[in-house]
Structure formats: C-alpha cells, structure tokens
Coordinates of C-alpha atoms and ligand atoms in Angstrom, one line a residue:
X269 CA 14.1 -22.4 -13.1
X270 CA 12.4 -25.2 -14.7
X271 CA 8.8 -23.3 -15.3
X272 CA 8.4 -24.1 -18.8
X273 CA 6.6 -20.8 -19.5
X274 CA 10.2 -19.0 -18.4
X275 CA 12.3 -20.9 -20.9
X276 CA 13.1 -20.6 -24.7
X277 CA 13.3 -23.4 -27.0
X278 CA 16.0 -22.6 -29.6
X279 CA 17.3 -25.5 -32.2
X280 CA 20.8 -25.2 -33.3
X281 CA 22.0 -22.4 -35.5
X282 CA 19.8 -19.6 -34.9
X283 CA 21.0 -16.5 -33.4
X284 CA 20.0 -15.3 -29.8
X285 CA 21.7 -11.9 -30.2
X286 CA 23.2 -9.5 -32.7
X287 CA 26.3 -7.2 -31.8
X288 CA 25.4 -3.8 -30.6
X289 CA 22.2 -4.6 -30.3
X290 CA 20.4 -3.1 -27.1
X291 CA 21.1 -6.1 -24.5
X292 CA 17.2 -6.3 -22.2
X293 CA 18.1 -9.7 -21.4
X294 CA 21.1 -12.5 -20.0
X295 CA 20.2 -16.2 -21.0
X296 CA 21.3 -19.3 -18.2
X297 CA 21.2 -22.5 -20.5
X298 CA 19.5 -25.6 -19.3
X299 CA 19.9 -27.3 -21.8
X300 CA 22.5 -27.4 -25.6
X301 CA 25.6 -25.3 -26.4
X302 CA 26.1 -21.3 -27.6
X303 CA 28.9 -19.9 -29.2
X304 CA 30.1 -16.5 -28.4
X305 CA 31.7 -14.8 -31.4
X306 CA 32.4 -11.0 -33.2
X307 CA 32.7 -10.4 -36.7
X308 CA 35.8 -9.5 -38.1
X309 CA 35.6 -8.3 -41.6
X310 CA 32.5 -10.2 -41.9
X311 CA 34.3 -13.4 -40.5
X312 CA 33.3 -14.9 -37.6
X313 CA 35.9 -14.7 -34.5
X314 CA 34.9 -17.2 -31.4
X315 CA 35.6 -15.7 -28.0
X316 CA 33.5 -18.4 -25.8
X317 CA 31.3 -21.8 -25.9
X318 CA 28.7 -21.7 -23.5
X319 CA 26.8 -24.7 -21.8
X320 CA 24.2 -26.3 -19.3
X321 CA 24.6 -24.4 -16.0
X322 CA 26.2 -21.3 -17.6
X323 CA 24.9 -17.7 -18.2
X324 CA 25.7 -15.2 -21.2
X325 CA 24.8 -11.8 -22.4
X326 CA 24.8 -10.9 -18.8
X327 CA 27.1 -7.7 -19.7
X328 CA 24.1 -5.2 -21.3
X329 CA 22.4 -6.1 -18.6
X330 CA 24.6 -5.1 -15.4
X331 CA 26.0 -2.1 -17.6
X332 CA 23.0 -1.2 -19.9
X333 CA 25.0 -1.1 -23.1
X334 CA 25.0 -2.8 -26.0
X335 CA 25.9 -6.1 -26.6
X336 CA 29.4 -5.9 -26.9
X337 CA 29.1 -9.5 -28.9
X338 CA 27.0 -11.9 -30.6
X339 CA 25.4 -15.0 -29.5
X340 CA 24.2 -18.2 -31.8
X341 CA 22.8 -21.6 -30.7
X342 CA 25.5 -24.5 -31.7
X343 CA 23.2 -27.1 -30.0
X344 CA 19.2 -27.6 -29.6
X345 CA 19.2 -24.9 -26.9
X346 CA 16.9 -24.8 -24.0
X347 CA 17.5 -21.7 -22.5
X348 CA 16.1 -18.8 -19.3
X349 CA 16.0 -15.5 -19.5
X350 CA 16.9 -13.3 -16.5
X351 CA 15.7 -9.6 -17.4
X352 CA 16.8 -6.5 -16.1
X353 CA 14.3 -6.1 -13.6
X354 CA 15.4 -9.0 -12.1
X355 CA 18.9 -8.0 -11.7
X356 CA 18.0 -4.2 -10.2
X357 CA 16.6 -5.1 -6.9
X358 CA 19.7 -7.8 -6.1
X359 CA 21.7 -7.0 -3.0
X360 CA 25.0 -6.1 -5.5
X361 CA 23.0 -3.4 -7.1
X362 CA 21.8 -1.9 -3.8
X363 CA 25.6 -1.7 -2.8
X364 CA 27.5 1.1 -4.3
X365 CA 30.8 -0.5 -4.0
X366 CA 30.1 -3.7 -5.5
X367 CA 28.3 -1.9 -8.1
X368 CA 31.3 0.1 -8.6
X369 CA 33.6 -2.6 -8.7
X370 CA 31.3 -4.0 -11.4
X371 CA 31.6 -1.4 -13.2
X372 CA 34.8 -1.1 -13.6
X373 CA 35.4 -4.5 -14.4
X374 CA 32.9 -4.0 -17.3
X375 CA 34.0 -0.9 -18.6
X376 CA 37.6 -2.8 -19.1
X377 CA 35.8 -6.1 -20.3
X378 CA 34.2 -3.8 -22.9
X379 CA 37.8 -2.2 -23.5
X380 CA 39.3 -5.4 -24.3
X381 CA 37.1 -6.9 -26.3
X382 CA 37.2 -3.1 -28.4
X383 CA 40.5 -4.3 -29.3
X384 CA 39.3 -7.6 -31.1
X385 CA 37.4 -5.6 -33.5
X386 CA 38.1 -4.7 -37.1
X387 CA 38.2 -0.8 -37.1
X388 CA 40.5 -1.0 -33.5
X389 CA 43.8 -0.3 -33.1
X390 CA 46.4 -2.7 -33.2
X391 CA 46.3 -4.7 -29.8
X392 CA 50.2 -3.6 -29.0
X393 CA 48.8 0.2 -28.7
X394 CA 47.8 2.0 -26.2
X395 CA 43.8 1.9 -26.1
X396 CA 42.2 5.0 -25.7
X397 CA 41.2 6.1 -22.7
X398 CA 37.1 5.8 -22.4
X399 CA 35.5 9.1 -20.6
X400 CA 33.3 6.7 -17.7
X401 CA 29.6 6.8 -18.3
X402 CA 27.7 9.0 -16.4
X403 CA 26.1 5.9 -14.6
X404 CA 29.9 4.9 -13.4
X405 CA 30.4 8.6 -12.3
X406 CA 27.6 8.7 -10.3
X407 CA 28.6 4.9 -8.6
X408 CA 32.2 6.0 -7.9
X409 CA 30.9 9.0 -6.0
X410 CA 28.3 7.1 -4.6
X411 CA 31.2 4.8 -3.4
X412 CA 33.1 7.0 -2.3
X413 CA 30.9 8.0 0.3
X414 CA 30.1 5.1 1.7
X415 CA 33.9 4.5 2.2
X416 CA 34.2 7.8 4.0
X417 CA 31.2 6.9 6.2
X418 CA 32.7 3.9 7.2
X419 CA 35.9 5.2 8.0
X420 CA 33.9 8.0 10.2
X421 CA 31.8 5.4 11.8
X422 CA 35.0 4.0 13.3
X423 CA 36.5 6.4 14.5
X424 CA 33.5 7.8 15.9
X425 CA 33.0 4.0 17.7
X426 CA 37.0 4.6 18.9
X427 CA 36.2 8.2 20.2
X428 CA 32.8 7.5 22.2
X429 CA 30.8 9.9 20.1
X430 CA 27.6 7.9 19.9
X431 CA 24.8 8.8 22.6
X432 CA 21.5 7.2 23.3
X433 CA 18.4 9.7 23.0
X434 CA 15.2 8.8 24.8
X435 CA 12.0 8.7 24.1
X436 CA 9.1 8.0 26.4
X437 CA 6.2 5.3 25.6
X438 CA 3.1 5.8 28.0
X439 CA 0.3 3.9 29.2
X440 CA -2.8 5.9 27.1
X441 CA -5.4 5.5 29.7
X442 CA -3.5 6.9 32.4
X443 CA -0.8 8.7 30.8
X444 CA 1.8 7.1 33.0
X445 CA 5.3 6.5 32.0
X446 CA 5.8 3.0 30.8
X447 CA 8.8 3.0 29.6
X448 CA 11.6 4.3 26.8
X449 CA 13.0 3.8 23.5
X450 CA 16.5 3.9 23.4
X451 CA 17.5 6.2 20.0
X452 CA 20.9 6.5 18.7
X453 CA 22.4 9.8 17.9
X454 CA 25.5 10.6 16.6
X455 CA 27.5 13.5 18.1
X456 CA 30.0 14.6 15.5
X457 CA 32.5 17.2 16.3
X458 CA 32.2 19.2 12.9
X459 CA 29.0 18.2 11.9
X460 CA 26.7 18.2 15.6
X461 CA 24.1 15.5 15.7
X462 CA 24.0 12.9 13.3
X463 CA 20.6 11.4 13.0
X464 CA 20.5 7.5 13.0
X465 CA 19.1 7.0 9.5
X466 CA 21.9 8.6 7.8
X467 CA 24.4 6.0 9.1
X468 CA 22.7 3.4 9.8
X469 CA 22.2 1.4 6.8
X470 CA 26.3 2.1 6.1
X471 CA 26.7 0.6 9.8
X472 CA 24.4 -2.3 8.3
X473 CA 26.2 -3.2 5.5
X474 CA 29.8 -2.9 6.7
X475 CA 29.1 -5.1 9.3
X476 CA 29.9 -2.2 12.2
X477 CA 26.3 -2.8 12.9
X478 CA 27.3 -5.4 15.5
X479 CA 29.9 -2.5 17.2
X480 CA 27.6 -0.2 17.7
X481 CA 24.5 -2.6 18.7
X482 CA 26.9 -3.9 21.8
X483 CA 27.9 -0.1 22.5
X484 CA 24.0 0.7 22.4
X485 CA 23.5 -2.7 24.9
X486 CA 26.2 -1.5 27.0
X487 CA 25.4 1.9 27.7
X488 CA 21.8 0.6 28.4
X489 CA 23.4 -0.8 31.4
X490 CA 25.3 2.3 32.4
X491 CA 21.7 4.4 32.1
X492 CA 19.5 2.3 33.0
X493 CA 20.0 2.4 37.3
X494 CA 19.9 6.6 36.4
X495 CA 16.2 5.8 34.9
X496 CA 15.3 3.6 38.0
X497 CA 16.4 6.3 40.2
X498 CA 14.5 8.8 38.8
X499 CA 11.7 6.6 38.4
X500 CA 11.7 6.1 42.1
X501 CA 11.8 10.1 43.1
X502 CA 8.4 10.7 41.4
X503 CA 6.3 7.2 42.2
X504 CA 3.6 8.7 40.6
X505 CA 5.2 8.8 37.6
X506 CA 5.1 4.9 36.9
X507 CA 2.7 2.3 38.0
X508 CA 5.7 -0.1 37.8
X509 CA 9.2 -0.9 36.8
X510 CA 9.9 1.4 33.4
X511 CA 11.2 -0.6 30.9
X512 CA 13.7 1.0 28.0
X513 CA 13.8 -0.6 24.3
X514 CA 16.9 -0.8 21.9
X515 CA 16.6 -1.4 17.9
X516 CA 18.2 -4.7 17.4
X517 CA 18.6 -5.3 13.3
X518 CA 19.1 -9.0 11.7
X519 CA 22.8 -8.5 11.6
X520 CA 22.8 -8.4 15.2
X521 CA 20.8 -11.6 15.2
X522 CA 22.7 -13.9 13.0
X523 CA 25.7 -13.6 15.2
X524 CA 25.3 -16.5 17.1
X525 CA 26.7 -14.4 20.2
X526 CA 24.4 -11.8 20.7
X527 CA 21.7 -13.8 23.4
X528 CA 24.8 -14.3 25.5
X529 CA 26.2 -10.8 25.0
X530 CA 23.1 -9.1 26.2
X531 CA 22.5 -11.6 28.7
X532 CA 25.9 -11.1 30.4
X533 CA 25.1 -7.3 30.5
X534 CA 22.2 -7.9 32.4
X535 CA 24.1 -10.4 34.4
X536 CA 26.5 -8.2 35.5
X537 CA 24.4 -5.0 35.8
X538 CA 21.8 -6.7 38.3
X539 CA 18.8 -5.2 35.7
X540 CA 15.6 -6.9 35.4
X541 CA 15.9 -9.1 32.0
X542 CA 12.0 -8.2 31.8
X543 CA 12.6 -4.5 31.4
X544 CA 14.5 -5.2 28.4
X545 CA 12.7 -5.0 25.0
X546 CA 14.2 -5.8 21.9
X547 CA 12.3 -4.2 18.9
X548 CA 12.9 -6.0 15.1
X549 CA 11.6 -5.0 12.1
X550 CA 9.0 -7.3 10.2
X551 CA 11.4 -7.0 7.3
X552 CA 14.9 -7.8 9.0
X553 CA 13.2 -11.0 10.1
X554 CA 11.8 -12.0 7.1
X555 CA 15.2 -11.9 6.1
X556 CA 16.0 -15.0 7.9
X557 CA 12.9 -15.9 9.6
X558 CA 14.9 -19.6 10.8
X559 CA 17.9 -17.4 12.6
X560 CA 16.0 -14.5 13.9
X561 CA 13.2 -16.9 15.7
X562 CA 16.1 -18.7 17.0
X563 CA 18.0 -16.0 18.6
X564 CA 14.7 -14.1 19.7
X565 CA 13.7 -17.4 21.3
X566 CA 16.8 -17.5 23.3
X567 CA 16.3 -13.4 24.5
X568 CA 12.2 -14.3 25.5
X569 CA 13.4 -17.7 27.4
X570 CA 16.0 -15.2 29.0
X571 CA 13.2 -12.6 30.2
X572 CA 13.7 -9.8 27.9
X573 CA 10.9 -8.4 25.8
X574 CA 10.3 -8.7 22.1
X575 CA 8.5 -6.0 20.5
X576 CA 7.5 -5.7 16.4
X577 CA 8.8 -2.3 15.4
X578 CA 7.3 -0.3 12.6
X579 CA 4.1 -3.0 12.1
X580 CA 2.0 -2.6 9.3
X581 CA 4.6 -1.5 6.8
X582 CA 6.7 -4.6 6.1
X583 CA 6.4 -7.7 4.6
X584 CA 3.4 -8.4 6.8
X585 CA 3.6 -12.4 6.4
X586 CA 1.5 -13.6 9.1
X587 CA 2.6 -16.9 9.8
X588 CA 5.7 -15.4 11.6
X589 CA 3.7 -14.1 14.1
X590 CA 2.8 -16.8 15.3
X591 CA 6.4 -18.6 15.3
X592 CA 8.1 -15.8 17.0
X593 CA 8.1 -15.2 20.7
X594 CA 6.5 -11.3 20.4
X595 CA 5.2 -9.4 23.5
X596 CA 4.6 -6.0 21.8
X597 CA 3.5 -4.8 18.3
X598 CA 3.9 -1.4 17.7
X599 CA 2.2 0.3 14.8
X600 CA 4.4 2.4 12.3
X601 CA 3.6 6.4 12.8
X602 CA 2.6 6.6 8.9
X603 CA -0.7 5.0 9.5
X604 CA -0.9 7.1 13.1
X605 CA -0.4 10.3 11.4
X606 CA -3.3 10.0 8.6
X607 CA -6.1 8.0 11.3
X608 CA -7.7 11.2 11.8
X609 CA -8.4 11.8 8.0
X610 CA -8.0 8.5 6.4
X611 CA -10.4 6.1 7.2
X612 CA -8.7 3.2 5.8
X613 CA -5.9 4.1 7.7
X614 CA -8.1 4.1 11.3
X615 CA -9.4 0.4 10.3
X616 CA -5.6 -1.0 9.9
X617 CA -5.2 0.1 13.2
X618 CA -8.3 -1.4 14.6
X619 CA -7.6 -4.4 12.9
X620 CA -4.0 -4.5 14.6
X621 CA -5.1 -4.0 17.5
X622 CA -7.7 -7.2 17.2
X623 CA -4.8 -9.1 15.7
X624 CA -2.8 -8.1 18.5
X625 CA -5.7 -9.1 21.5
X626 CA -5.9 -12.3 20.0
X627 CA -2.2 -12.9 20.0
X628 CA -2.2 -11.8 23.6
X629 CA 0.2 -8.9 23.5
X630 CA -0.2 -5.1 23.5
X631 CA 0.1 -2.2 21.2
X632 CA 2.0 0.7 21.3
X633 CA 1.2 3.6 18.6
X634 CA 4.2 4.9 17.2
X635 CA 4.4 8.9 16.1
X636 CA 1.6 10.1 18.5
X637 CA 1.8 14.3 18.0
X638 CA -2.2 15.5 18.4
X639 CA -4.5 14.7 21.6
X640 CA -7.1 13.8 19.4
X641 CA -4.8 10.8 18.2
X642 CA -4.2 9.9 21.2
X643 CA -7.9 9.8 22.5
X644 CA -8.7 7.8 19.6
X645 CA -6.3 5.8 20.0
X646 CA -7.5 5.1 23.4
X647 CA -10.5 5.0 22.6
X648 CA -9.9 2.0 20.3
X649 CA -8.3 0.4 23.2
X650 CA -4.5 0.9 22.1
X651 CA -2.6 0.3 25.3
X652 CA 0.6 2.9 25.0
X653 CA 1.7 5.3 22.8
X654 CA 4.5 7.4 22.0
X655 CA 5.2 10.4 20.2
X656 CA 6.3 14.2 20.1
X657 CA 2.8 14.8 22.3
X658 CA 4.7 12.9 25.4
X659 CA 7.8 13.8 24.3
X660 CA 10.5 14.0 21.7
X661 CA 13.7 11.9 22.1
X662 CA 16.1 13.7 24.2
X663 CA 19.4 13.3 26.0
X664 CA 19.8 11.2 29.4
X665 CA 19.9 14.4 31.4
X666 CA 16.6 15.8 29.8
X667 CA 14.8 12.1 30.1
X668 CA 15.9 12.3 33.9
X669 CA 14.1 15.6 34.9
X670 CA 11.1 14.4 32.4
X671 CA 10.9 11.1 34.6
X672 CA 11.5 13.4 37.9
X673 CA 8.7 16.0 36.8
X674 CA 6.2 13.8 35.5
X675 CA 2.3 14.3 36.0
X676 CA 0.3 11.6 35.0
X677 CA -3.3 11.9 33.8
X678 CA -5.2 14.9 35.3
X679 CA -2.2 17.0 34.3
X680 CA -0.7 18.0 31.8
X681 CA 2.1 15.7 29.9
X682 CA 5.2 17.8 29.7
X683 CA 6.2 18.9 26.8
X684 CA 9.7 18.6 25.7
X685 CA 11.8 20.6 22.7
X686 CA 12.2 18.7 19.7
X687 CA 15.8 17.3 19.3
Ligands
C2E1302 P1 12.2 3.8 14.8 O1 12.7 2.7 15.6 O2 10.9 3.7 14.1 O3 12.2 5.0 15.8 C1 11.2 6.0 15.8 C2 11.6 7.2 15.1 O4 10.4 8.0 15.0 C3 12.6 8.0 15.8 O5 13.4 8.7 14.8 C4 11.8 9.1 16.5 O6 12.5 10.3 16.7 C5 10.7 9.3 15.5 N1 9.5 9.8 16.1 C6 9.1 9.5 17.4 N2 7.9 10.2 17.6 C7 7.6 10.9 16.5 C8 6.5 11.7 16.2 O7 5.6 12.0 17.0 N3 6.5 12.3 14.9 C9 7.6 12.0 14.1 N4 7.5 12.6 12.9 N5 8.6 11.2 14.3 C10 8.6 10.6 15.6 P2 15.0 8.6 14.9 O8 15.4 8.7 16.3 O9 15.5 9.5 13.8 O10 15.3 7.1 14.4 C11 15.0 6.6 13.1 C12 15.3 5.2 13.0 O11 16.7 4.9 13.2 C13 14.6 4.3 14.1 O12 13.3 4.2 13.7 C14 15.4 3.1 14.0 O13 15.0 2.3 12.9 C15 16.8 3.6 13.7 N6 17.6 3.6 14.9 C16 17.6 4.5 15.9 N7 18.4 4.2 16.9 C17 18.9 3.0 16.6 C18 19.9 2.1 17.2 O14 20.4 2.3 18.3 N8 20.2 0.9 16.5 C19 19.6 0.6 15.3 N9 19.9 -0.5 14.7 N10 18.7 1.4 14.7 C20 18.4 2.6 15.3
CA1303 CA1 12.2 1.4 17.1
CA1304 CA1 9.2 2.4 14.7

C-alpha cells in the first residue's frame, strides 16, 4: 500500500473525477481530504468528505457505470488506486449472491442519488422504476441457482442420495490392485447421476462441504470391510492391504474437528489408519498453508495417508512440499493425456517423478486411458496409475466383482463401462 510507484500525489483543489465520466478506477487515501459533490444548476452540492484510511469512487468500479458523482482534492492528497482488475478476481465477485446483493444495493444507491439531480423529479415522487442491467439480470439468475442448489444439496444430504463411485489405482509394474479413489456421485431422483463437479463448488461455498465430507468418511467405513473382503477372495489381486482415497477440500481442514472426526471413524470401524489417504489440492492448501499443514500433520501422525491431488496444475509453490507431511503425489490427467504427443508435457512428468524420488514418496498418474501411456509411464518409473484403462469409477457392487475378478499382469486388466 505504501509503494510509492502505486500512489498519486494530488495538491488540494484539483479534481480526481468528473460526473458521468467512465469510472476505471476507486482511490483509498493515505494521506489529505476529498470532497464528494454533484452539480446542481452548475452549483456545487456536497454529499461526502473523505479521509486517510477511506476509499471512494469505488461505485463505477463494482457496477461499471459511470461515475454517478464527482470527486475534488480539499487537502494535499496522497492517494492509491485500486483498478478494476483488481477487484474481478476477489472472492465477492466469484460469488453470485454477494454479487447480487451488490448489485442491488448499487442500482438503488445510484437511484437515490438520481433524485439529487437537477433534471429529477421532485424527491416526494415516486422514482421511476430502472429496467436492471443486463449484468444484474444475468447475477440474479446466476443467484438464483446457486440458492436452488443449495436447497437440493440438503435435502439430498437428508434423503441419503449421495453414493461413493470407485475407481481403482494399480501398481504399473505388475498391474496389481493397489487401491481406490473414493468419487462422489449424486443420485438424483429426477435428474439420475449428478456428477461431483456440478455441486461441488456450491457445496464449497455454502459451507455443506463439511456434511457431505463426514457422509463421504462415514460411508468409507461402512465399504471399506466389503473391499477387504473381496480383496481377500482373489489374493492375487493385491500384493497387500488395498487402500481407498477420499477428496478432502480446505473447508474440511479449517474445522478444527475434522483429525478427530476421521480418527474416531477409524476408531470405531477397526480399519487400518494406514489404508486411509487423504488427497488435497495444491491450491486448497495454498489457501491456508498454516491450517492445512496443521490438520494434515495431525491425520499423518494418526497413520492415514496424504496424497497431492491434481499436481502439476496448481499454484505449484515448492516450499510447501517440503512443510507438509505428503506420502503420494499424483500427477493431474491433462499432462497424462498429451505425454505421448507433447514432449514438454513427458518432461513435467519426468521431472515429477524426480521431484517425487527425492522427496521419498510415490507417484500415481492420474487419467491413464491408452497402454502405451501406461508403458511409458512405467517405463519412466511411475509407480501406480489410474485411469479408464484399469477402470472407470463405478458403483460398490461393480468395484466388488472387479476386485473378485481381477487378473493381474499376464492378463488382461478388466475393462469396466464408463459411468
Ligand atoms: P479428481 O479428484 O481429480 O478425480 C478424478 C476425476 O477424473 C474423476 O472425475 C474421474 O472420473 C476422472 N477420471 C479418472 N480417470 C479418467 C480417465 O482416464 N480419463 C478421464 N477423462 N477422466 C478420468 P469425477 O468423478 O467426475 O470427479 C471430478 C472431481 O470432483 C474430482 O477430481 C474431485 O476434485 C471432485 N470430487 C469427487 N468426489 C469428491 C468428494 O467426495 N469430495 C470432494 N470434496 N470432491 C470430490
Ligand atoms: Ca482426487
Ligand atoms: Ca485428480
């Protein structure tokens, strides 16, 4: 905030912005006074005094209209400009119902002040009613959805219609079962199965994230003894205890709860804490590196695995690697599927994987659908893989008769239906 190159140096009297002028820009003050006025029949009306600490003009900006007043410097003004680029990629303008609410709240700002000026109506009238902007339109609806979702997502918590999918992850060498990846679906009466990135990132930000992440660790310990079962009909389908992997996101983290609520499931289910793998996103814990390395700590100190999902395509800061407690990187599909054809994408792989040997920990390729990937992979000496070659994610039933039917290298890996 204090980078001289970012501030302007005004001295008192001159004018920062003009009425109706196209608004790129909001000013915080450092340093002097502003005055806020319109001009009625060419007389100056004050609405505001702004000082150190405040911000104006920040209306064109959030609403991309004009400026709906002006602005003049009544002190030596040192003052920052926040443009609108900063503003678009804030966590209110990713939120369609704060942005809505915003909206509103601007349009009848803008209203208001309408009524100050010379050619309005008198203020005792009724002001006219504004048609929204296209923008507000398109927010509302926007809105209205995610309220709709929500309301859905409840219910469908209340009425048991998630399911868990899985998907194996095998050892490449031998093409032995290693283990699965627990993958939500939802099953909605009208609308059949839901796939987990529509709802999802409305679960995220309503907080209903945490619901469903306990339903998800909970049912893990109602299917898990069904996996160990199977596992144990066909022992050359393993060459040791499978392990299954949930999607844990930051909101799940910061609740200071969640070690001990995963911990008491295994507790009370008698599983293995070792055949439980949490997998995090690069960018959810770069989102609070501080919280997420705490409460991962606590999980790895408790047994359970902690695997990197999607690697390669976040934020990619190093250093955390070495803070947190990882046992498994897994590299996202996108650089899997173009390794064949893309060179550059083969050498991010390779250099994963000698990232990961000198962190100690394995790899697991993500999105594995051709033999040939797969041979290179192994080649290169990536340690698992999964993907539509070994299997699609499928229902509990399905992953049973998978585990049961299993041929490991020599044979061929069972192919199951796409779900
Ligand atoms: P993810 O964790 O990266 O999961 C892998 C996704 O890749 C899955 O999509 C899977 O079906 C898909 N996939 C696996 N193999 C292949 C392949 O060979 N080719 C292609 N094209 N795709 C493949 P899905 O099941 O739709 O899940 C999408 C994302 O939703 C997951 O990405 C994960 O981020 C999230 N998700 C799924 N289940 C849960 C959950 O229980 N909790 C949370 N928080 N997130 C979940
Ligand atoms: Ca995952
Ligand atoms: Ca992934």
């Amino acid at each position: 905030m204090n980078d001289p190159n970012a501030t302007i140096t005004l001295p008192a009297g001159s004018a920062i912005f003009e009425e109706g002028e196209p608004g790129t820009v909001a000013y915080l003050i450092v340093a002097g006074r502003a005055a806020i006025f319109l001009r009625r029949d060419g007389i100056e009306q004050p609405l505001a005094e702004r000082g150190p600490g405040e911000i104006f003009g920040e209306m064109a900006i959030l609403d991309s209209g004009p400026r709906p007043t002006s602005a003049r410097a009544i002190e030596d003004c040192v003052l920052v400009p926040i443009s609108e680029a900063q503003i678009e990629n804030r966590p209110l303008q990713a939120d369609p119902i704060l942005r809505l609410c915003l909206g509103v709240v601007m349009a009848r700002y803008r209203d208001a002040i309408a009524l100050l000026k010379p050619h309005a109506p008198a203020v005792t009238a009724r002001p006219v009613a504004v048609e929204p902007s296209p923008a507000l339109k398109a927010d509302f609806q926007a809105a209205i959805s995610v309220v709709m979702m929500e309301r859905a997502l409840r219910r469908a918590l209340d009425r048991n219609e998630f399911e868990l999918f899985l998907q194996p992850i095998v050892r490449l060498g031998t093409e032995t079962l290693a283990g699965f990846e627990a993958l939500i679906r939802w099953r909605h009466p009208e609308q059949g199965l839901v796939p987990p990135m529509t709802f999802i990132p409305v679960a995220e930000s309503s907080g209903l994230i945490v619901e469903i992440t306990e339903w998800v660790v909970s049912e893990v310990g109602r299917i898990m003894p069904e996996i160990m079962m199977a596992a144990l009909q066909n022992p050359g389908a393993a060459e040791g205890p499978l392990f299954l992997s949930i999607n844990v996101t930051g909101y799940d983290l910061a609740r200071a709860s969640f070690p001990a609520m995963v911990a008491e499931m295994l507790r009370s289910t008698g599983i293995a804490p070792a055949t439980l793998k949490l997998e995090i996103t690069e960018s959810t814990v770069m989102r609070d590196p501080a919280g997420a390395t705490e409460a991962l700590s606590v999980c790895r100190e408790a047994g359970m695995g902690i695997a990197i999902d999607d690697f390669g395509t976040g934020y990619s800061s190093l250093s955390y690697l070495s803070k947190l407690p990882i046992t498994t990187l897994k590299v996202d599909r996108a650089f899997v599927r173009a390794m064949l054809t893309t060179p550059c994408n083969r050498k991010i792989i390779q250099t994963i994987l000698v990232l990961a040997d000198e962190l100690g920990i394995p790899v697991v390729a993500e999105g594995i659908e051709a033999p040939a990937e797969a041979a290179a992979l192994a080649e290169m000496g990536c340690a698992y893989g999964q993907g539509y070659l070994y299997g699609c994610p499928v229902p509990l039933a399905d992953t049973l008769a998978l585990i049961r039917n299993w041929k490991a290298a020599g044979g061929d890996a069972p192919q199951i239906a796409a779900a």
